[in-house]
Amino acid sequence: PQKFWDSGFTVSQYNKCERIRENLSGAAYVDAYSALAAHKDEDIYARTDHHWNPLGAYYAAEAFAKSADIDFPELSEYTPVSRSGYVGSMYTYSKDYHLYNDPEVFTMYLSPNADSISTKYYNSYFSNGWSGDLFVSRNASSFYCSFIGSDDRITHITTDNANGRTLVVFKMSYGNALIPFLTSGFENIYVCDMRYFDLNGVQFC
């Protein structure tokens, strides 16, 4: 709404992205902003939660896949799983009954190779690992936590793609929804949240 622009509460995200791009050195910039803008009439962001929907993450992952030159299946190759009754973080923070009484449908997408990948989770020191599923709840019952499940862990995914390529992702919670769309392009994927990461990032890579 215009009142938030007028109050200075927020500024142009596009301009921030451009500032970052102009100041990058030795790193490729992936224009996820334009990729999302091209689909702004679709449900790329949740209505009751501050995260993007998996559909938005798909379009961002597609932009990254083009830059990284990796295999990237069409959305039609994924298995959509939908669950109604989703009321996310916007209600959790606000306790606004309008949101509570107006839930939305959450749709996640199971990777084409979901049954051919193995996932191991570790603590923030990359120790005490345990095996699990990348899709913590394949019926979407955990909604946004249906993939990876939590931020306070390091995740190692081994895929069925023997191309020798490894991806290390340093992310916040938005990255969780991104990962399932990248499992066809890399042999190994490591997912780390810098808010819960107790190692040196460069040495880890």
Coordinates of C-alpha atoms in Angstrom, one line a residue:
P1 CA 0.0 0.0 0.0
Q2 CA 1.1 3.5 -0.8
K3 CA 1.1 4.6 2.8
F4 CA 4.0 2.4 3.6
W5 CA 6.1 3.9 0.7
D6 CA 5.1 7.4 1.9
S7 CA 6.1 6.6 5.5
G8 CA 9.6 5.4 4.6
F9 CA 8.7 2.0 6.2
T10 CA 10.0 0.3 3.1
V11 CA 12.0 1.1 -0.1
S12 CA 12.4 -0.5 -3.5
Q13 CA 13.6 -4.1 -3.3
Y14 CA 14.6 -3.9 -6.9
N15 CA 16.9 -1.0 -6.2
K16 CA 18.5 -2.9 -3.4
C17 CA 19.1 -5.9 -5.7
E18 CA 20.6 -3.6 -8.3
R19 CA 22.9 -2.1 -5.7
I20 CA 24.1 -5.6 -4.7
R21 CA 24.6 -6.6 -8.4
E22 CA 26.7 -3.4 -9.1
N23 CA 29.0 -4.2 -6.2
L24 CA 29.6 -7.9 -6.7
S25 CA 33.1 -8.9 -7.5
G26 CA 34.1 -12.4 -8.6
A27 CA 30.5 -13.7 -8.2
A28 CA 27.7 -14.3 -10.7
Y29 CA 24.5 -12.4 -10.0
V30 CA 21.2 -14.4 -10.6
D31 CA 18.3 -12.1 -11.3
A32 CA 15.6 -13.9 -9.3
Y33 CA 13.7 -10.6 -9.0
S34 CA 12.8 -10.5 -12.7
A35 CA 12.1 -14.2 -12.7
L36 CA 9.5 -13.7 -10.0
A37 CA 8.1 -10.5 -11.5
A38 CA 7.3 -12.4 -14.7
H39 CA 4.9 -14.6 -12.7
K40 CA 3.5 -12.0 -10.3
D41 CA -0.1 -12.9 -11.2
E42 CA 0.5 -16.4 -9.8
D43 CA 0.5 -17.6 -6.2
I44 CA 4.3 -17.2 -5.8
Y45 CA 4.0 -15.8 -2.3
A46 CA 1.9 -17.0 0.6
R47 CA -1.0 -14.8 1.7
T48 CA -0.8 -15.6 5.4
D49 CA 2.9 -16.2 5.7
H50 CA 6.0 -14.1 5.0
H51 CA 7.7 -16.8 2.9
W52 CA 7.4 -17.4 -0.8
N53 CA 5.4 -20.4 -1.9
P54 CA 7.2 -23.4 -3.4
L55 CA 5.9 -22.1 -6.8
G56 CA 7.9 -18.9 -6.3
A57 CA 10.9 -20.9 -5.2
Y58 CA 10.6 -22.9 -8.4
Y59 CA 10.9 -19.8 -10.6
A60 CA 13.9 -18.5 -8.6
A61 CA 15.5 -22.0 -8.9
E62 CA 14.9 -21.9 -12.6
A63 CA 16.9 -18.7 -12.9
F64 CA 19.7 -20.1 -10.9
A65 CA 19.7 -23.3 -13.0
K66 CA 20.2 -21.4 -16.2
S67 CA 23.1 -19.5 -14.7
A68 CA 24.7 -22.7 -13.2
D69 CA 24.0 -24.7 -16.4
I70 CA 22.4 -27.6 -14.7
D71 CA 19.6 -30.0 -15.5
F72 CA 16.2 -28.5 -14.5
P73 CA 13.0 -30.4 -14.9
E74 CA 9.8 -28.7 -16.0
L75 CA 7.3 -28.1 -13.2
S76 CA 5.0 -30.7 -14.8
E77 CA 7.6 -33.4 -13.9
Y78 CA 7.1 -32.7 -10.2
T79 CA 4.4 -34.2 -8.1
P80 CA 2.2 -31.5 -6.6
V81 CA 0.8 -32.1 -3.1
S82 CA -1.8 -29.7 -1.7
R83 CA -3.2 -29.2 1.7
S84 CA -5.9 -26.7 2.8
G85 CA -6.1 -24.9 6.1
Y86 CA -2.8 -23.2 5.9
V87 CA -2.4 -20.2 8.2
G88 CA 1.3 -19.2 8.4
S89 CA 3.6 -16.8 10.3
M90 CA 1.6 -13.6 9.6
Y91 CA -1.1 -15.0 11.9
T92 CA 1.5 -16.4 14.4
Y93 CA 2.9 -12.9 14.7
S94 CA -0.3 -10.8 14.6
K95 CA -2.9 -13.2 16.0
D96 CA -5.3 -11.4 13.7
Y97 CA -8.6 -13.3 13.5
H98 CA -9.1 -12.1 9.9
L99 CA -6.2 -14.3 8.8
Y100 CA -7.1 -17.1 11.1
N101 CA -10.6 -17.2 9.5
D102 CA -9.3 -17.0 6.0
P103 CA -6.7 -19.9 5.5
E104 CA -5.1 -20.7 2.2
V105 CA -4.1 -23.8 0.3
F106 CA -0.4 -24.8 0.5
T107 CA 1.0 -26.7 -2.5
M108 CA 4.5 -28.3 -2.4
Y109 CA 6.2 -30.2 -5.2
L110 CA 7.9 -33.6 -4.8
S111 CA 11.1 -33.8 -6.9
P112 CA 11.1 -36.3 -9.8
N113 CA 13.9 -38.1 -8.1
A114 CA 12.5 -37.8 -4.6
D115 CA 12.8 -41.6 -4.0
S116 CA 16.3 -41.7 -5.4
I117 CA 18.0 -39.2 -3.1
S118 CA 19.3 -39.7 0.4
T119 CA 19.3 -37.0 3.1
K120 CA 21.4 -36.7 6.2
Y121 CA 20.9 -34.1 8.9
Y122 CA 23.6 -32.7 11.2
N123 CA 23.8 -30.3 14.0
S124 CA 25.3 -26.8 13.6
Y125 CA 28.9 -28.2 14.0
F126 CA 28.3 -30.8 11.2
S127 CA 28.4 -33.7 13.7
N128 CA 26.0 -36.2 15.2
G129 CA 24.3 -37.0 11.9
W130 CA 21.1 -38.8 11.4
S131 CA 19.3 -40.0 8.2
G132 CA 16.0 -38.6 7.2
D133 CA 13.8 -37.5 4.3
L134 CA 14.3 -34.2 2.5
F135 CA 10.5 -34.0 2.5
V136 CA 9.8 -34.2 6.2
S137 CA 6.1 -34.5 5.4
R138 CA 5.2 -35.7 1.9
N139 CA 1.5 -34.9 2.5
A140 CA 2.3 -31.2 3.1
S141 CA 1.0 -31.5 6.7
S142 CA 3.9 -29.5 8.0
F143 CA 3.2 -26.8 5.4
Y144 CA 6.4 -24.6 5.0
C145 CA 8.4 -27.0 7.2
S146 CA 7.6 -29.9 4.9
F147 CA 11.0 -29.7 3.3
I148 CA 14.2 -29.9 5.5
G149 CA 11.9 -29.4 8.5
S150 CA 13.9 -26.8 10.4
D151 CA 16.6 -24.1 10.0
D152 CA 18.9 -25.2 12.9
R153 CA 20.6 -28.0 11.1
I154 CA 23.1 -28.7 8.3
T155 CA 21.6 -30.9 5.5
H156 CA 23.6 -33.1 3.1
I157 CA 21.6 -34.5 0.1
T158 CA 23.1 -37.1 -2.1
T159 CA 21.3 -37.4 -5.4
D160 CA 21.1 -39.9 -8.3
N161 CA 23.0 -37.4 -10.6
A162 CA 26.6 -38.6 -10.9
N163 CA 27.9 -35.5 -12.5
G164 CA 30.5 -34.8 -9.8
R165 CA 29.1 -31.3 -9.1
T166 CA 28.6 -30.1 -5.5
L167 CA 26.4 -27.2 -4.4
V168 CA 26.7 -25.5 -1.0
V169 CA 23.8 -23.3 -0.1
F170 CA 24.1 -20.6 2.7
K171 CA 20.5 -19.5 3.3
M172 CA 17.8 -18.4 5.6
S173 CA 14.4 -19.9 5.6
Y174 CA 13.6 -19.0 2.1
G175 CA 16.2 -21.4 0.9
N176 CA 14.4 -24.4 2.3
A177 CA 11.7 -24.3 -0.4
L178 CA 14.4 -23.8 -3.1
I179 CA 16.4 -27.0 -2.4
P180 CA 13.9 -29.6 -3.8
F181 CA 14.1 -28.0 -7.2
L182 CA 17.9 -28.4 -7.4
T183 CA 18.2 -32.1 -6.7
S184 CA 18.4 -33.0 -10.4
G185 CA 21.4 -30.7 -11.1
F186 CA 24.0 -31.7 -8.5
E187 CA 25.4 -34.9 -7.1
N188 CA 25.8 -33.5 -3.6
I189 CA 24.0 -30.6 -2.0
Y190 CA 24.9 -29.1 1.4
V191 CA 22.4 -26.7 3.0
C192 CA 23.5 -24.4 5.8
D193 CA 21.7 -21.6 7.6
M194 CA 24.2 -18.9 8.8
R195 CA 22.0 -18.2 11.8
Y196 CA 22.6 -21.7 13.1
F197 CA 26.1 -22.4 11.7
D198 CA 29.1 -22.8 14.1
L199 CA 31.8 -23.4 11.5
N200 CA 34.0 -21.3 9.2
G201 CA 32.0 -21.1 5.9
V202 CA 35.0 -20.9 3.7
Q203 CA 36.7 -23.9 5.4
F204 CA 33.4 -25.8 5.2
C205 CA 33.2 -25.3 1.4

